[in-house]
Coordinates of C-alpha atoms in Angstrom, one line a residue:
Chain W
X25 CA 20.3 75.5 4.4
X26 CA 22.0 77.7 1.5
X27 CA 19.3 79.6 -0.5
X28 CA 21.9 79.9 -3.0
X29 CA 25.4 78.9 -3.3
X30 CA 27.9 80.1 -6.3
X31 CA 30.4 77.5 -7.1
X32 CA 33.1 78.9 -8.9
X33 CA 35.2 76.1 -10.5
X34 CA 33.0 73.0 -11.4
X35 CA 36.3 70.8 -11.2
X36 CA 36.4 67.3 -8.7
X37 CA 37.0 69.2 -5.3
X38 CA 34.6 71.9 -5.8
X39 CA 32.0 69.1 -7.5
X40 CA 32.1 66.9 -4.4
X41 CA 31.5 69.6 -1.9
X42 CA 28.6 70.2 -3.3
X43 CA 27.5 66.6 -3.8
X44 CA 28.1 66.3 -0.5
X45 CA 26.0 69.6 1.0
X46 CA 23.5 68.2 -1.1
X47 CA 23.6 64.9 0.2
X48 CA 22.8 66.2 3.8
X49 CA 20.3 68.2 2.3
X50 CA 22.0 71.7 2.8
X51 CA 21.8 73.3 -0.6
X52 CA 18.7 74.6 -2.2
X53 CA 20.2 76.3 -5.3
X54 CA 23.7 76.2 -6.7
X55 CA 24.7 78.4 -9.3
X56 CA 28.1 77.2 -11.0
X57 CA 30.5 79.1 -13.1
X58 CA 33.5 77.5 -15.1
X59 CA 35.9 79.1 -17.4
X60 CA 35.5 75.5 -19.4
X61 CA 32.3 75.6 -20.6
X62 CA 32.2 72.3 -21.6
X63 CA 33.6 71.8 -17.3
X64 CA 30.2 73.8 -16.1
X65 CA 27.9 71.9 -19.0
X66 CA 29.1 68.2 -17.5
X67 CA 28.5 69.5 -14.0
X68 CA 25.4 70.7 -14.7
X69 CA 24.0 67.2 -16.3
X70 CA 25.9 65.7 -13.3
X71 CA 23.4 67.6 -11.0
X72 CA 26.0 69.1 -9.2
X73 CA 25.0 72.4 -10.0
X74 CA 21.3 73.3 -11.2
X75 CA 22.4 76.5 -13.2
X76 CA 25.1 78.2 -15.4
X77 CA 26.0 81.5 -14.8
X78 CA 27.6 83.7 -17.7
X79 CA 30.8 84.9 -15.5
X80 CA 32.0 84.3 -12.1
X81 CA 30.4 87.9 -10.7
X82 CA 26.8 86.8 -12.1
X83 CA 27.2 83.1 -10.2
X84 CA 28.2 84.9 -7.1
X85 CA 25.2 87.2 -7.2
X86 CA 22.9 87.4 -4.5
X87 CA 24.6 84.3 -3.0
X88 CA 24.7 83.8 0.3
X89 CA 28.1 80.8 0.2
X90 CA 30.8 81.3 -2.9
X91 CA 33.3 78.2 -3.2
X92 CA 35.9 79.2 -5.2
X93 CA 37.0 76.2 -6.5
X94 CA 39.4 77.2 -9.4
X95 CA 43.2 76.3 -9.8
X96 CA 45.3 78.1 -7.4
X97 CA 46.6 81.0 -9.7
X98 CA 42.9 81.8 -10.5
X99 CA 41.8 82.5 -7.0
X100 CA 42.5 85.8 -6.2
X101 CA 41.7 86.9 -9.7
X102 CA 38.8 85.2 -9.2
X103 CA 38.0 87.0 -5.9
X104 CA 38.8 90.5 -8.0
X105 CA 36.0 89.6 -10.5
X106 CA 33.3 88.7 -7.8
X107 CA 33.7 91.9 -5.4
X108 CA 31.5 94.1 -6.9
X109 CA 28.5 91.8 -6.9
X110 CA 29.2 90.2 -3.1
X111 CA 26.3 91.2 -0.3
X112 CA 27.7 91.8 3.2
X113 CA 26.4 88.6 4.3
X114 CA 27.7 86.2 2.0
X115 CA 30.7 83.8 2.9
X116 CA 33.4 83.3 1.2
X117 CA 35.6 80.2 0.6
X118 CA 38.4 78.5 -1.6
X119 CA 39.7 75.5 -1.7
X120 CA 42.7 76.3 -3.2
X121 CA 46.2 74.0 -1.9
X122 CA 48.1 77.3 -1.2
X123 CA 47.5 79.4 1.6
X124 CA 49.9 82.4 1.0
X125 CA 47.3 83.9 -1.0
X126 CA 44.6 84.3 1.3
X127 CA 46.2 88.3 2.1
X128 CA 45.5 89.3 -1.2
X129 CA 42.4 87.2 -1.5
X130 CA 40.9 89.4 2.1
X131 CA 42.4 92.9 -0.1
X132 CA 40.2 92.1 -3.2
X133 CA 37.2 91.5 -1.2
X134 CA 34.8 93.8 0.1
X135 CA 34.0 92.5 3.5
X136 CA 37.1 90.3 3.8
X137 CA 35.8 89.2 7.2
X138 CA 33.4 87.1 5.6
X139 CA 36.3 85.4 3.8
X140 CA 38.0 81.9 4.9
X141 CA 40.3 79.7 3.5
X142 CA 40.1 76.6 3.2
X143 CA 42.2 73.5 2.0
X144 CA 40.7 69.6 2.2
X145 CA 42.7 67.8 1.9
X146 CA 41.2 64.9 0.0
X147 CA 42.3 65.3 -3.4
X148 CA 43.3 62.4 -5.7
X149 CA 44.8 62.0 -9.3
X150 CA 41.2 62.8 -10.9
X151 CA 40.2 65.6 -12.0
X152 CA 37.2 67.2 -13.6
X153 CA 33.2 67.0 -12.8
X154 CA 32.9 63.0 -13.4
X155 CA 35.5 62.4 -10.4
X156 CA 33.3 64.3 -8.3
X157 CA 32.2 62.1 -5.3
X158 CA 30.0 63.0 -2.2
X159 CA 32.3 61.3 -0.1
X160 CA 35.1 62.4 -1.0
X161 CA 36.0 64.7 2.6
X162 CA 34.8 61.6 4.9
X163 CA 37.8 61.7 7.9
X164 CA 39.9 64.0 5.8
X165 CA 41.4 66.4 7.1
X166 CA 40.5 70.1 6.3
X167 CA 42.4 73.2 7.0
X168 CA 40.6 76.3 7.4
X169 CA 43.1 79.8 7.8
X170 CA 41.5 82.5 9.3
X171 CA 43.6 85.7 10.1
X172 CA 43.0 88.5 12.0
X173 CA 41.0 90.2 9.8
X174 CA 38.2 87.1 9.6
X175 CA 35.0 87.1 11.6
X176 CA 35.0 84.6 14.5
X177 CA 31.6 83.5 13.2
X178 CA 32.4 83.5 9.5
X179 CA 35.2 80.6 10.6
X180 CA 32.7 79.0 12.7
X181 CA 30.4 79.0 9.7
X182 CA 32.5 77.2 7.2
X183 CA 34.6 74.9 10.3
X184 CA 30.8 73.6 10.4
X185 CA 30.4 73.5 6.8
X186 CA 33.3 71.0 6.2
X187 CA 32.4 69.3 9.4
X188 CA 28.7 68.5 7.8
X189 CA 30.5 66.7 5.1
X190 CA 32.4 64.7 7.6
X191 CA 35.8 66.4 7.3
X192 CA 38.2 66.9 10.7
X193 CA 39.0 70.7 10.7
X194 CA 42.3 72.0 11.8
X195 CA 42.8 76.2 12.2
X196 CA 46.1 77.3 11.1
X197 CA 47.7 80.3 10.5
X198 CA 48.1 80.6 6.1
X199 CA 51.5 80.6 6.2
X200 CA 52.3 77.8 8.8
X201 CA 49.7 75.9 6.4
X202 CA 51.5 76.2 3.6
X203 CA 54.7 74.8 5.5
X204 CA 53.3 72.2 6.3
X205 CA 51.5 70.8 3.6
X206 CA 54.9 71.7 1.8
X207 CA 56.5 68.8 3.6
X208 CA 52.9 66.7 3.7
X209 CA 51.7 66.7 0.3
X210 CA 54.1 69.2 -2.4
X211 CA 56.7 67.3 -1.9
X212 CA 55.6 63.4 -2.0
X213 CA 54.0 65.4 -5.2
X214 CA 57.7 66.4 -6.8
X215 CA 58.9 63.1 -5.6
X216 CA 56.1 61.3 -7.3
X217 CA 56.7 63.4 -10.5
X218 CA 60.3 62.8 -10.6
X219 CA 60.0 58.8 -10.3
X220 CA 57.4 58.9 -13.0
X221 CA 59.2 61.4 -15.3
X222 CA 62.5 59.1 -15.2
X223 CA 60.7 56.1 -16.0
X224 CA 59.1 57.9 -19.0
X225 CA 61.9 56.0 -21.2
X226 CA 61.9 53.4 -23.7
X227 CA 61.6 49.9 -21.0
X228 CA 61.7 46.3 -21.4
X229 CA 57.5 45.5 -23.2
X230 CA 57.1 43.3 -20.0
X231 CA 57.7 45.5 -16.8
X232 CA 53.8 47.4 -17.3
X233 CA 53.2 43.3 -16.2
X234 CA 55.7 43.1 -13.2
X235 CA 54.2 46.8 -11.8
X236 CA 54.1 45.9 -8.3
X237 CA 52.6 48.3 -5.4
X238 CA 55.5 50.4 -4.7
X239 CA 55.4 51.5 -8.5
X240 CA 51.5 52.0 -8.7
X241 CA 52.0 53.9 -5.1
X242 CA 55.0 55.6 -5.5
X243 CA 53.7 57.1 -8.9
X244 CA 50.1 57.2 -8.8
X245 CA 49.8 60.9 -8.2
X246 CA 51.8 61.6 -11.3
X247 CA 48.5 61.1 -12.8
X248 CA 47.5 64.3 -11.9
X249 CA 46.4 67.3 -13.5
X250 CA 50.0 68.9 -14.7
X251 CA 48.3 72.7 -14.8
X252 CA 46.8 72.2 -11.1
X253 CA 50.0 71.2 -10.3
X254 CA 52.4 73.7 -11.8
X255 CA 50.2 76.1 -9.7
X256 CA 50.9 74.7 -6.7
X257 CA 54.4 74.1 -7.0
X258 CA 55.1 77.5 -8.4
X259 CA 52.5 79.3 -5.5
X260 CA 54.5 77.3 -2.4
X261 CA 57.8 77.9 -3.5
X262 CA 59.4 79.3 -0.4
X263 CA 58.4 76.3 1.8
X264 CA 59.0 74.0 -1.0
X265 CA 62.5 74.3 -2.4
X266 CA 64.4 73.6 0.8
X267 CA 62.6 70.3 1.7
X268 CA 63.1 69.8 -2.5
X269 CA 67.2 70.0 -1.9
X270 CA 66.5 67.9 1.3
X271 CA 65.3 65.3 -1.6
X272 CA 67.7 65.8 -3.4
X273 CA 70.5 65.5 -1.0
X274 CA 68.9 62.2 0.7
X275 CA 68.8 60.4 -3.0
X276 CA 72.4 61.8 -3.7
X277 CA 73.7 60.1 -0.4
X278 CA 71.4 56.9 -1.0
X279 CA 73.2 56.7 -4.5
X280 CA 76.5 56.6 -3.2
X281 CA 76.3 54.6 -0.9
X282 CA 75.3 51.6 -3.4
X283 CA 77.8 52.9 -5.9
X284 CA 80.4 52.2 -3.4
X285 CA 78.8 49.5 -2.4
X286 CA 78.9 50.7 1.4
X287 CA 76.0 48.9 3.1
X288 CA 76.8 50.6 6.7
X289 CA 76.3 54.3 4.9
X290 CA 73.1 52.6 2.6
X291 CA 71.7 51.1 5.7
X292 CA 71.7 54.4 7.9
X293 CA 69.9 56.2 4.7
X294 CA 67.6 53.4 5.0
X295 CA 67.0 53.6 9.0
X296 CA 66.7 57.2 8.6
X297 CA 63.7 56.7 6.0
X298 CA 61.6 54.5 8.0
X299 CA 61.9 57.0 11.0
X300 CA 60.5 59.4 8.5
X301 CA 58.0 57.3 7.7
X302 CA 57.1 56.7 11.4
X303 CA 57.6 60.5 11.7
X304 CA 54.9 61.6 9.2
X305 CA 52.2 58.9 9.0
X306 CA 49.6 59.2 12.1
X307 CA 49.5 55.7 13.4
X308 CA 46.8 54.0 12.0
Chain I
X8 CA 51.2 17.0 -3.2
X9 CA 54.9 17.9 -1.4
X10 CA 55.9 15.0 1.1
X11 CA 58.5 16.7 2.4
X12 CA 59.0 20.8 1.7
X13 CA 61.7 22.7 3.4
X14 CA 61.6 26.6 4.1
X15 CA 65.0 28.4 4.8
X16 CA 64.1 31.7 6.2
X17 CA 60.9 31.5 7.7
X18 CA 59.4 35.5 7.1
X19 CA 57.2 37.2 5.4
X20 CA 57.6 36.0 1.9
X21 CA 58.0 32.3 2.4
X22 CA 55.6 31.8 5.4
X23 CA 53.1 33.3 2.5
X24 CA 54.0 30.8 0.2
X25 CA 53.2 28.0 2.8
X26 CA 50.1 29.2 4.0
X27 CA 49.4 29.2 0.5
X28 CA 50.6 25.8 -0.5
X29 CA 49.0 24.4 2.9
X30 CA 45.7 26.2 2.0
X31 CA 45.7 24.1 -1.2
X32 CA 46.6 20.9 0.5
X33 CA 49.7 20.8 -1.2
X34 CA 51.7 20.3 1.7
X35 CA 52.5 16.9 3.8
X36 CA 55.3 18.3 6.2
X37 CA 57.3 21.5 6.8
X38 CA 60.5 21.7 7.8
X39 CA 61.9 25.1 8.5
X40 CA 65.4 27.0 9.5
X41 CA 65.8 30.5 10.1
X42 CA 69.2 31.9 10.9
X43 CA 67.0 34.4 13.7
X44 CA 65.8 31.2 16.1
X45 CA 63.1 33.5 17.0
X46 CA 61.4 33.7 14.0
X47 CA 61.5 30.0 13.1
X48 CA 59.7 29.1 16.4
X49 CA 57.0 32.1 15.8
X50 CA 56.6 30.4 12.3
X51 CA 56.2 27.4 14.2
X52 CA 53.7 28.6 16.7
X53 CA 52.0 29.7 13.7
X54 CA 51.3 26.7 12.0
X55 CA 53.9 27.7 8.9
X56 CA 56.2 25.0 9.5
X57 CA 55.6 21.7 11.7
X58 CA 59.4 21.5 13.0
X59 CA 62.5 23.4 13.1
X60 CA 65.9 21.8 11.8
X61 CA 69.0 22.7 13.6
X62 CA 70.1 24.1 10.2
X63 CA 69.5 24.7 7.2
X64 CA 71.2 21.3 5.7
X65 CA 69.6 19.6 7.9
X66 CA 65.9 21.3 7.0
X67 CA 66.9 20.2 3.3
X68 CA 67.8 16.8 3.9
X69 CA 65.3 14.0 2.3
X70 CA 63.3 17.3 1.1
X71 CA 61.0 16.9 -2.3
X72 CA 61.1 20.8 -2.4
X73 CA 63.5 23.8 -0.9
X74 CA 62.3 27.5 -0.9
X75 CA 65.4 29.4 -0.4
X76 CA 63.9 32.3 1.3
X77 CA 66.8 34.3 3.3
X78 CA 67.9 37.6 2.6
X79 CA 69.3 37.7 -1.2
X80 CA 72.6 38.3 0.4
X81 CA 72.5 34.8 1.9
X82 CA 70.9 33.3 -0.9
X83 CA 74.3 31.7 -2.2
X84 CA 76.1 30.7 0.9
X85 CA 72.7 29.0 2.0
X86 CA 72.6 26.7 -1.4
X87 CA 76.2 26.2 -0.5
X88 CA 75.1 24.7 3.2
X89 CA 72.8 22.4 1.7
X90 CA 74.3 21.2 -1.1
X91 CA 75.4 18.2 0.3
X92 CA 72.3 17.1 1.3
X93 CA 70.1 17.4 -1.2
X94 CA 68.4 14.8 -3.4
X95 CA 69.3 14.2 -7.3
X96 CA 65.0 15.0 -7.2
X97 CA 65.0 17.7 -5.2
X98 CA 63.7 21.1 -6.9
X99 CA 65.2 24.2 -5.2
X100 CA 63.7 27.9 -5.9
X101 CA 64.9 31.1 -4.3
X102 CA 62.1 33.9 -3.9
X103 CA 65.4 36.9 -3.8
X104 CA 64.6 40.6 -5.6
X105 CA 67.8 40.2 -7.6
X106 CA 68.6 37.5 -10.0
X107 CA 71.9 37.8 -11.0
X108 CA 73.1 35.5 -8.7
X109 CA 71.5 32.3 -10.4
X110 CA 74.7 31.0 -11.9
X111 CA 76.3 31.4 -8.2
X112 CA 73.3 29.1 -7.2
X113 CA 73.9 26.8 -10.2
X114 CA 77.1 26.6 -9.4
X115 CA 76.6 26.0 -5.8
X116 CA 74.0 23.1 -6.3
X117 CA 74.8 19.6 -7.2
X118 CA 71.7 19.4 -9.4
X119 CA 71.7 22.7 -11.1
X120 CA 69.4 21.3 -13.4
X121 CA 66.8 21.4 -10.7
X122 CA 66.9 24.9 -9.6
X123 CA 64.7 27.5 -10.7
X124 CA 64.6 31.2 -9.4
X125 CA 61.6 32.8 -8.7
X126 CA 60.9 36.6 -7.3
X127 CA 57.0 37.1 -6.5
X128 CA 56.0 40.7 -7.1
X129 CA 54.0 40.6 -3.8
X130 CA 55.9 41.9 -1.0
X131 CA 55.2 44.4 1.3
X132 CA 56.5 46.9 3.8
X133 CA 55.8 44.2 6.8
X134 CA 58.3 41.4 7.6
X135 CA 58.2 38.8 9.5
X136 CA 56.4 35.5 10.0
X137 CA 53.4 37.2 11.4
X138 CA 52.7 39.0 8.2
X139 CA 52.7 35.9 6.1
X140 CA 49.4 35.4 4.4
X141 CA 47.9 32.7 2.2
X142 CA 46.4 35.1 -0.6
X143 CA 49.4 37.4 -0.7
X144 CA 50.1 35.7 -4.5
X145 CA 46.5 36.1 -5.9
X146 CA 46.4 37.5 -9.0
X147 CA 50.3 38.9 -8.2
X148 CA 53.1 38.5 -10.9
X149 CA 55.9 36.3 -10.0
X150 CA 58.9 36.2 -12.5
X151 CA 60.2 32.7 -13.2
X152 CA 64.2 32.7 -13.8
X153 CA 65.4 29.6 -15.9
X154 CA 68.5 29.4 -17.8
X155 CA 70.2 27.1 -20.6
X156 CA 71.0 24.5 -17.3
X157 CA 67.6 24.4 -16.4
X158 CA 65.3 21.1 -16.8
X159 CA 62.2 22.3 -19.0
X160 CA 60.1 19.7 -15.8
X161 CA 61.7 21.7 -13.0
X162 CA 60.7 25.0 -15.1
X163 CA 57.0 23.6 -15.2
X164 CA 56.8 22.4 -12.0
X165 CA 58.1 26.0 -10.3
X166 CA 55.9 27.5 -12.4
X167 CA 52.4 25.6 -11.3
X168 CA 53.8 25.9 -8.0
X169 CA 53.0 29.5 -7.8
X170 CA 50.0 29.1 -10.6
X171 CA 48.4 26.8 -7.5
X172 CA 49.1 30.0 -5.1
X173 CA 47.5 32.4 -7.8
X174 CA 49.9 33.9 -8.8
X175 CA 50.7 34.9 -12.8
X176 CA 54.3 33.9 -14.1
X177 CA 56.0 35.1 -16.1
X178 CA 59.6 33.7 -17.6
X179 CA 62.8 36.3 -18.1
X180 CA 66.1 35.8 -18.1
X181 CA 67.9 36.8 -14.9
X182 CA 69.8 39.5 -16.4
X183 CA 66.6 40.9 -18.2
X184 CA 64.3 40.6 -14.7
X185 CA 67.1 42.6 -13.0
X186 CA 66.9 45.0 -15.5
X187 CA 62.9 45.4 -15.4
X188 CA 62.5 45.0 -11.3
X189 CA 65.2 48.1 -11.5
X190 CA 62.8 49.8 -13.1
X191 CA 59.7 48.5 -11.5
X192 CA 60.4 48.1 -8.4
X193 CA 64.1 49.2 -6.8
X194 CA 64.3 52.5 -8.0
X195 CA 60.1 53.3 -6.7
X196 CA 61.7 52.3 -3.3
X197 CA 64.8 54.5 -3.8
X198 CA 62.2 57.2 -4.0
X199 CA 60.5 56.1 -1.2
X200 CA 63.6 56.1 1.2
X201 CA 64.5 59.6 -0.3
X202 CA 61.3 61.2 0.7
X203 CA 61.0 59.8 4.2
X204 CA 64.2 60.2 5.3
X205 CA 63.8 64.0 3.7
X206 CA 60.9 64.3 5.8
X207 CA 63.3 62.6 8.8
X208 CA 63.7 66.4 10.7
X209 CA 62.2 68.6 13.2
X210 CA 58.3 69.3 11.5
X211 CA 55.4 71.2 12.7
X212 CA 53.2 68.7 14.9
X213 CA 50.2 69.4 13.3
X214 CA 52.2 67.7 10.4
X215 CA 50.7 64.0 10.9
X216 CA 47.4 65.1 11.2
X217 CA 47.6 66.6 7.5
X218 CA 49.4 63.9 6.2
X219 CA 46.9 63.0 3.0
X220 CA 47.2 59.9 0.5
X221 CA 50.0 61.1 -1.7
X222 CA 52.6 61.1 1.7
X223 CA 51.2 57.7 2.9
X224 CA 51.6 56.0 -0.4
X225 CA 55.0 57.7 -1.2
X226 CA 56.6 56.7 1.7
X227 CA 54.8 53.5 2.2
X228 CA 57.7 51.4 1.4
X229 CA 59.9 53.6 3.1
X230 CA 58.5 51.4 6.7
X231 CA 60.3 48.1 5.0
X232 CA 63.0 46.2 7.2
X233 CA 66.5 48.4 6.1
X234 CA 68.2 44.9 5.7
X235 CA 66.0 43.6 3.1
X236 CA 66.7 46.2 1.2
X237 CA 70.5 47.1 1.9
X238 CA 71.0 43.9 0.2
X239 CA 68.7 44.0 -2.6
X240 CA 69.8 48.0 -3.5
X241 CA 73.5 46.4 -3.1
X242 CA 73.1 43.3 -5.5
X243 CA 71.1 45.6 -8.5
X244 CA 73.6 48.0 -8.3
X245 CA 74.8 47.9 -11.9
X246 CA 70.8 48.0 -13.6
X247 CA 69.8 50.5 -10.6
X248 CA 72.4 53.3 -10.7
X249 CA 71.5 54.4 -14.2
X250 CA 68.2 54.9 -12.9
X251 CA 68.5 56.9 -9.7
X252 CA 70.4 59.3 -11.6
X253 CA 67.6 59.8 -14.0
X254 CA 65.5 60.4 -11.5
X255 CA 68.0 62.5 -10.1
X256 CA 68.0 65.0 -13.1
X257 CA 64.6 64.9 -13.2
X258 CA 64.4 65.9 -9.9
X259 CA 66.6 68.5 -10.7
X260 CA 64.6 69.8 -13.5
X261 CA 61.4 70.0 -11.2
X262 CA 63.8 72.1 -9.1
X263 CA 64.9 74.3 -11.3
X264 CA 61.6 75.2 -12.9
X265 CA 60.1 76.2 -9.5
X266 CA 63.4 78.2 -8.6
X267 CA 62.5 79.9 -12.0
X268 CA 59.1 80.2 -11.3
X269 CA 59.7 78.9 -15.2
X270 CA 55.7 77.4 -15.4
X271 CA 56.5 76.3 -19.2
X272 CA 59.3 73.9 -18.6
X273 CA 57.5 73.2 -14.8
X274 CA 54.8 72.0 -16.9
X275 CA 57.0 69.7 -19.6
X276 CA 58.0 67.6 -16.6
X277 CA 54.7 67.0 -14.9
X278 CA 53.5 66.1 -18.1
X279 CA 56.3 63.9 -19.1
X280 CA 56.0 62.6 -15.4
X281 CA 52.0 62.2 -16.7
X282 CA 53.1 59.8 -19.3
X283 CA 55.8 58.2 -17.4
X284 CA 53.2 57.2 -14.9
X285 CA 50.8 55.5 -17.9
X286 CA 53.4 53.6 -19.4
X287 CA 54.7 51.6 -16.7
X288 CA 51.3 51.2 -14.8
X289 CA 49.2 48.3 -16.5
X290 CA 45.8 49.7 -17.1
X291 CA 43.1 48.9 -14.8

């Protein structure tokens, strides 16, 4: 049970975490901060949160769990602002989709080895209070990246956290995290952007009616938030541009290969892709 | 009620449409040819067809209705086979991606007249007759493809034919469907070979584990037989190309922006992607 938990970002991901600790019963008072007022005010009448705190440091007070929950380039400012109101007890988490961070995150921090990241990943194209949704981590998987500055019982503290809300938790080191999920999320994300963007383009009044699956799929995160995802893309550069040239190169050499109408070269492309598939999906 | 229906290619797409037409009683007998013996007796086995032909003129002969159902590559030469065969009654639809080729069919068919094309927005990554299902049509577009040649009956009667399965019709002309299913539907697959096979190479293997929704829906299509596709990517070439190199440049724009670390114009192209997204999805 958490006397009091700060939430920090009253957004969707940060909003169903606590729907969720409070659906197992786990939280007795949550004190939520949000630069958007009008983001705090919804949670608030959402019962996600029970109070509104003037600044981040004032939500964080006296708390014994602080989510920070904001965009990814607000985190370790974030983490800045809280420090001097942190007790030596209290945990600290984000959920930010960026791991790289989490050094400068521990270096703002007063007792950095109360600090672990995490990353569910469970996210969607919604955004903001009203998408918030107790269920929302229920067989996702969750990272958590401790270093070696963390407390062994700090990570089992939030492992068992995100395991009370029915997510799997995986331990990896930040940066191995953030190649990965360069490859498993950031970059379906650019391709999904890129699809989207070229179809934004004056098109024939019938095709919204002949959308089939592979359109509403292949697009459907291009719904998202643009500024959470700016974030992200800018934060995981490094591990991101290569496998965004890999992209680029595979659609260069699927686009020859129609042009010259070579079905051996279009059909290797092809064979290559659903090994990726198999490659990538968990079977299941 | 169809006394006599043949099915030439006895997969995914036209065992659905029987177990469909069967499941509305529509259907007296079922005679089917694949060019893969295999998959006309699994078709058989499975109650999609109630004999096999020895080929595919012989499937049509005496036949009140042929579903064309190859490959679109074969789609031509297979109204060619039967042509001799068929009956001045006999309506004849195709169910290929790519209509362009529907004055090669007219011209291949003795009663042109008779001959309507139809391409039912409903597939799926799986193949084969063991992925046929009767509801595969409900509530799924399926564009109807007369021309100037075309009977207005024949039109009407292709047209309840997939009404009866559930599916919602809608008529184009060939040239304009290719131009829309480009759009809709070839270049989200593009995509979805270019990411998988990007993601084709040595990865970390926690990888699976962490793959989340936007990787499993973005590559989704990517697990589709290659052949299908080879041919359909081959045949749209001329409405298709113009496309992937859109969404090659805006690829490249995404790429640049993050290589800039440039959040402004980062942010332009999500947001375009953002609207992209809402016009070509249909509400809801």
């Amino acid at each position: 049970m958490l006397a009091h938990l700060a939430l920090i970002g009253t957004g969707h991901i940060g909003g169903s975490l606590l729907l969720a600790l409070r659906a197992q019963g786990r939280v007795d008072r949550a004190v939520g901060y949000d630069r958007d007022a009008s983001v705090a005010r919804r949670a608030l009448a959402l019962g996600i949160i029970d109070e509104i705190a003037g600044d981040a440091a004032e939500a964080a007070e006296g708390a014994a769990l602080v989510v920070l929950a904001t965009p990814v380039a607000a985190i370790v400012e974030t983490a800045r602002a809280i420090a001097p109101r942190l007790g030596a007890a209290c945990l600290v988490t984000d959920v930010g989709s960026v791991k790289s961070l989490v050094g400068e995150v521990e270096r703002a921090l007063p007792y950095p080895e109360r600090y672990v990241g995490s990353h569910p990943i469970a996210g969607s194209e919604r955004s903001g209070p009203e998408a918030a949704c107790a269920t929302l981590f229920l067989g996702r998987p969750c990272v958590v990246t401790p270093t070696a500055r963390t407390a062994p019982d700090a990570v089992d503290e939030i492992a068992a956290l995100w395991e009370a809300v029915g997510a799997r938790v995986e331990r990896l080191d930040p940066l191995r995290h953030d190649a990965v999920v360069a490859a498993t999320s950031h970059l379906p994300h650019v391709a999904a952007f890129a699809l989207a963007a070229a179809l934004e383009r004056p098109l024939d009044p019938v095709a919204p009616h002949l959308a089939g699956d592979s359109l509403r799929d292949g697009t459907r995160v291009a719904a998202s938030e643009p500024a959470t995802w700016v974030d992200i893309l800018a934060a995981n550069r490094a591990a991101l541009l290569p496998l965004v040239d890999a992209l680029g190169a595979e659609l260069a050499a699927i686009r020859a290969a129609i042009a010259a109408g070579d079905k051996g070269a279009l059909r290797s492309c092809l064979e290559r892709a659903r090994r990726g598939r198999a490659r990538v999906v968990e079977a299941g």
